[in-house]
Amino acid sequence: MLDRIESPVREHAAGSLDPLFSPASIAVLGASADPLKIGGRPIKFLKAHGYGGTLLPVNPRGGEVQGLPALRSVAELPWGVDHAVVALPASAVLEAAQACADRGVKAMTVFSAGFAEVGPEGAAMQARLSALARESGMRIIGPNCMGVMNFRIGMIASFAFMVDLGLPRLGRTALVSQSGAFGGQALVMARRRGLPLGAWVTTGNECDVEMADCLAHFARDDETDVIMGYMEGCRSPDRLVHALALARERGKRVVMVKAGSSDVGRAAAQSHTGALAGNDRVFDSLFRQYGVHRADSIESFFDAAYAAGSGKRITEGRVGVFTVSGGVGVLMADVAEHEKLDMAPLPQPAQDELRAMLPLAAVRNPVDGTAQIWSDMALFRRFLRTMLREGRYEAVVFFLTAMPYSPPLQQPLAEIFADLRREFPEPALVLSMLAPQALQDELAEHGYLMIEDASRAIRALSALRALSRPSPGPADLASLPRVPHFPALEAANEHAAKEVLARVGIPVLPERTVADPDAACAAAWELGYPVALKVLSPDIVHKSEAGGVALDIADEAGLREAWAAMRERVAQAAPRARIDGMLLAPMAPDGVEMILGVQRDPVFGPVVMVGMGGIYAELLDDVSLRIAPVDAEGAMRMVRELKAFPLLDGARGRPRADLDALVRAIVRLSVFAHRHADRIASIDINPFRVFEAGRGAAALDAVLLTREPEDGGHA
Amino acid sequence: MLDRIESPVREHAAGSLDPLFSPASIAVLGASADPLKIGGRPIKFLKAHGYGGTLLPVNPRGGEVQGLPALRSVAELPWGVDHAVVALPASAVLEAAQACADRGVKAMTVFSAGFAEVGPEGAAMQARLSALARESGMRIIGPNCMGVMNFRIGMIASFAFMVDLGLPRLGRTALVSQSGAFGGQALVMARRRGLPLGAWVTTGNECDVEMADCLAHFARDDETDVIMGYMEGCRSPDRLVHALALARERGKRVVMVKAGSSDVGRAAAQSHTGALAGNDRVFDSLFRQYGVHRADSIESFFDAAYAAGSGKRITEGRVGVFTVSGGVGVLMADVAEHEKLDMAPLPQPAQDELRAMLPLAAVRNPVDGTAQIWSDMALFRRFLRTMLREGRYEAVVFFLTAMPYSPPLQQPLAEIFADLRREFPEPALVLSMLAPQALQDELAEHGYLMIEDASRAIRALSALRALSRPSPGPADLASLPRVPHFPALEAANEHAAKEVLARVGIPVLPERTVADPDAACAAAWELGYPVALKVLSPDIVHKSEAGGVALDIADEAGLREAWAAMRERVAQAAPRARIDGMLLAPMAPDGVEMILGVQRDPVFGPVVMVGMGGIYAELLDDVSLRIAPVDAEGAMRMVRELKAFPLLDGARGRPRADLDALVRAIVRLSVFAHRHADRIASIDINPFRVFEAGRGAAALDAVLLTREPEDGGHA
């Protein structure tokens, strides 16, 4: 029901994750004296990285574990330990978890594998773990996960051996991965890329704490600016929407990878996660709605998060490029145009000033200092200062080739770029160069982003822009129209479907159902010729293909002829179809043919769809989707996302279409779909014709399929 | 003329580049005792890298240069030195070059800057250098270049300091760069990426030797398999086409970067190269025609060349993916689908076999061993062997995360993968992993490709497939139809244009020019109603917009009415237009509306174009281009490249269009355009309507614009 539409930015009922990420005390169940063992590593890591809380190894043999006195059982733990790490065989986990809950443990990380991922028996154990979490209020992360790290306090509750390779720099980015394998990889990549992390967590089988809960945790966390999410599937769409809304509200920058955009990928994801994959494009639109940047590769995931971590904002998209190799400048301009960044030229006086310094330079943007600029580092400095001062770019990329390897250049480069950063603290500055590590580290310290590949540098800035711009956020619930409730929703044929739509407020033509040619002629006389005649049958979905449509009937003779011919064609094409009569309608004015629809996503429930009609558009799959309901602004965004939007907007001398009428229809359809989510299987309005601006629109054909409601279905 | 169409695989007149790349003797003009100076570095490099030929420093002060006796002047050189390296100020270059030519020097590399890149004076000097090369036969590379390297013989005729950082591994890939700055960068990247190079050359200002000549040289070179080209502009399109045709014929794999695909990029390229940029899509189609893989970033340029260097072939595109992290497998499947690679599932028995080994594994493809596979390396080995044996993939990517950093895994991994390679020598095998350098080097030695990012690994395989597939190559000249020659080509209006097209063999409707309504009625009676009436004027290009088109006229009354109305509309819209009368045509049958055209590319001359008609197609810019002439196969490829090709091919129950008629028209138009290249400014056939298969096609409207021929214009 409409009244059940709630703002996604509401607090979630379950307990806080603070004990998980910032525990004052940690117990390790299955603690091992061997720092190479799974039960030994977290103790080793916690000690090595200076965790300052109470560390309590639990081992039935007691004695000493890595220099710490071991407790023999959970029962010996002090009351109310914050975080218990479980490195026990799967068979021992449930009992241990119960014992922990009984001792008031607040949160638990379960490394152990052997649960839902191994089959029904494991799934049953996992279900009991879930129930325990629910009943006791003890939060459980895992099982089958790699654990949790909060670098700020040396809290390394993980057995990932990658910790031994060294930790990433400390920073304000949190990484949440459903995959442990990817989590380990990410740890190494972050260190190598110089991407500073504040926290790291892998959620494994998600018996209780889901990825979405961790996203929400970091959305609330004042020490986190950027959240990286590696998502394989979504268990609780509500929690995900909640987390994204919260992150948006708190101004966090969220970068996500979610695989499964292709058919093969989707099939693999389905088999991999065991969860319903859902329509990938719905995720896409959800991410867009909440300002999440979706990366399409691991590399661009890291590039985007790295750029986001700079804290810089790019709202206009004004990007300057300096190169010492013209061709690479051109390549970067190509990428920038593709990414719709604005490579605004320098103002003419600045161009003149640069040209006076270096007559051979290209001075517009991309600015090419040419190889000549290396011969005079004082000039190099003046040249770049002028470009930055006059260009007022939101971001500048410096492409320097491998020249910074030249020993005599290194000191001057370090000084010039350090000074530039001091003089111009505002813009995002990216160095794209091959250079000795020491020089790179020094300039990274000064706040330069280091992205070696020139094209990736531009794409990272594009991601930064996406993350800097305001996103639409949740629909404005107050603005949504009320639609009637249909206690027994049923629409056996086109006419019934259109009657429902009309009551919902979606425009239809004044049609008549007619039982015989005389009635048809009477109706046509009333409506005015030319008219359209269509067969009405619950059994014929594709009327045209069954010969059940006649258009542009000019007069009574034509109508009688069309009636007879249609009866015959339909009888032949669909001999067993029940015929409810015919539908007689006036011919609609010209307009743009659209398709409106509702589909039921297995993850997110009712999804509203708008697309261009016509075979060309269908071929290119030019549609856009949103989780219902959408407000007018959201509907307008859907329409603008269409590749063919210019056709609606008066491209090439065409009349501008009635966008308002289109938007109204989308909004009402979405509210209707949301309100009757448990009853609607799908709605297909095809075509939905949009007339010239000011003249409205009309559903010319419609199919509404209903379903049996389930218990606890989406609503 | 048609007779002037020559096969591009003909030998070029100018002298061989062998003395440049494989000199028996090298003179260094401006030789310096200081190994850091531009005139000192080549001597240092040549000595350090074991160049075995005669090395002759030339310095007016004589004495000893880096341990070698110096000659005082070019005149003291022995007769017929192969290669002179010139490290002199620009002002001294011409005289030195003349002296070299007089001493029978065969080839010369000019480092010196200060030529065409600095202005008219330098351009004049460069023109004299060009003339000297032409007249003497001495080949000149540069000026303003970074030189030439043939790693096989330690021939480092360059002053690039990057040589001091270490050379790449020796291999069978040649790199040709117009940019010196990029050349230096590429040297460092090749070394770091483990991309083995055989030769390296930068062509600078190209006063004589162009990039295309170097491409042709390596196309002929038996020690080169892969050619990397970094192109900023094309000076001699003939030489480029020749080089690409030669490379194709000799089975070389060519990977190119050419910037300038965007508008901003094009403008920057134009100002950067000073050359006419040409239409980037023409380059694109040229590359496709000759099987060149075009990379869109520096990174993918290296990835593609690196994969090409494996010598492996992927023709079907059957790719297997093994991962230890399901999500990344899905991500790779997404990329593979996008790249149209075939992630064929393993045969069912193989799937059963794998599942028997590891019940939790995903066994279809992508194959996910899950984290569990690490716990038993014997199983790991059996599992991969089965996958490779039964999958019979052309390429397999192994995504292993950072697990290979785990010390106990390194030895087993090294052994397992070495054994796999021995057992399965055929497929391309790619390791996508984070691992210690030693392990990476060891497995690279065994013939594994190392591509860290999983998505890039898949894209590299896609590039390898593009490079493995046969490309169409030059048009089959023997198959091209003859078209008449028009000594004085002129087409003042639509009717005249169609008459020309009809003589060329492009179908048009039987139209009549009529001077008054009576003549129109007579003609309509002859042709049969319904008819179309169009105004005929050399001054009205957009007839519809001037009200000069009336369609579907049903009878004589309608025709007279249409005539009168049109006269009035046109007189109002274009009062000063000369009216040559009206054009009366029968209405054409239904069909698919296409656009055919000829444009004149500033680099390549006449280019033939085919596109879908209709505003949607126009919006999406759904056209394909080729340098004229094209044969039937080429024309068919153009048509298939269209996004909307399925609409022609009978998609969604539509009738299949007469593709043969369309192809014939494209071929004839292209031959006509080629034959009259010096006279045709542009041709625009819009619409060209293609009827149902077997029913032909017709140009329904046409504009042919002519131009004054230039001396030496394209023909």
JSON list of C-alpha atoms in Angstrom, two decimals, chain B residues 20-21 141 147-149 174-179 183 199-203 209 214 218:
[
{"chain": "B", "resi": 20, "resn": "LEU", "atom": "CA", "xyz": [69.39, 2.34, -41.07]},
{"chain": "B", "resi": 21, "resn": "PHE", "atom": "CA", "xyz": [68.43, -0.69, -38.99]},
{"chain": "B", "resi": 141, "resn": "ILE", "atom": "CA", "xyz": [65.14, 9.66, -40.59]},
{"chain": "B", "resi": 147, "resn": "GLY", "atom": "CA", "xyz": [66.70, 7.77, -33.29]},
{"chain": "B", "resi": 148, "resn": "VAL", "atom": "CA", "xyz": [66.74, 4.11, -34.08]},
{"chain": "B", "resi": 149, "resn": "MET", "atom": "CA", "xyz": [67.49, 0.91, -32.17]},
{"chain": "B", "resi": 174, "resn": "ALA", "atom": "CA", "xyz": [59.19, -3.74, -33.49]},
{"chain": "B", "resi": 175, "resn": "LEU", "atom": "CA", "xyz": [57.95, -0.42, -32.17]},
{"chain": "B", "resi": 176, "resn": "VAL", "atom": "CA", "xyz": [57.52, 2.54, -34.52]},
{"chain": "B", "resi": 177, "resn": "SER", "atom": "CA", "xyz": [56.61, 5.90, -32.97]},
{"chain": "B", "resi": 178, "resn": "GLN", "atom": "CA", "xyz": [56.20, 9.24, -34.62]},
{"chain": "B", "resi": 179, "resn": "SER", "atom": "CA", "xyz": [56.68, 10.84, -31.22]},
{"chain": "B", "resi": 183, "resn": "GLY", "atom": "CA", "xyz": [59.16, 6.45, -27.81]},
{"chain": "B", "resi": 199, "resn": "ALA", "atom": "CA", "xyz": [63.63, -2.87, -32.78]},
{"chain": "B", "resi": 200, "resn": "TRP", "atom": "CA", "xyz": [62.55, 0.64, -31.87]},
{"chain": "B", "resi": 201, "resn": "VAL", "atom": "CA", "xyz": [62.37, 3.73, -34.01]},
{"chain": "B", "resi": 202, "resn": "THR", "atom": "CA", "xyz": [61.02, 7.27, -33.71]},
{"chain": "B", "resi": 203, "resn": "THR", "atom": "CA", "xyz": [60.41, 9.14, -36.94]},
{"chain": "B", "resi": 209, "resn": "VAL", "atom": "CA", "xyz": [61.46, 8.22, -43.94]},
{"chain": "B", "resi": 214, "resn": "CYS", "atom": "CA", "xyz": [59.22, 1.78, -41.16]},
{"chain": "B", "resi": 218, "resn": "PHE", "atom": "CA", "xyz": [59.27, -4.46, -40.51]}
]
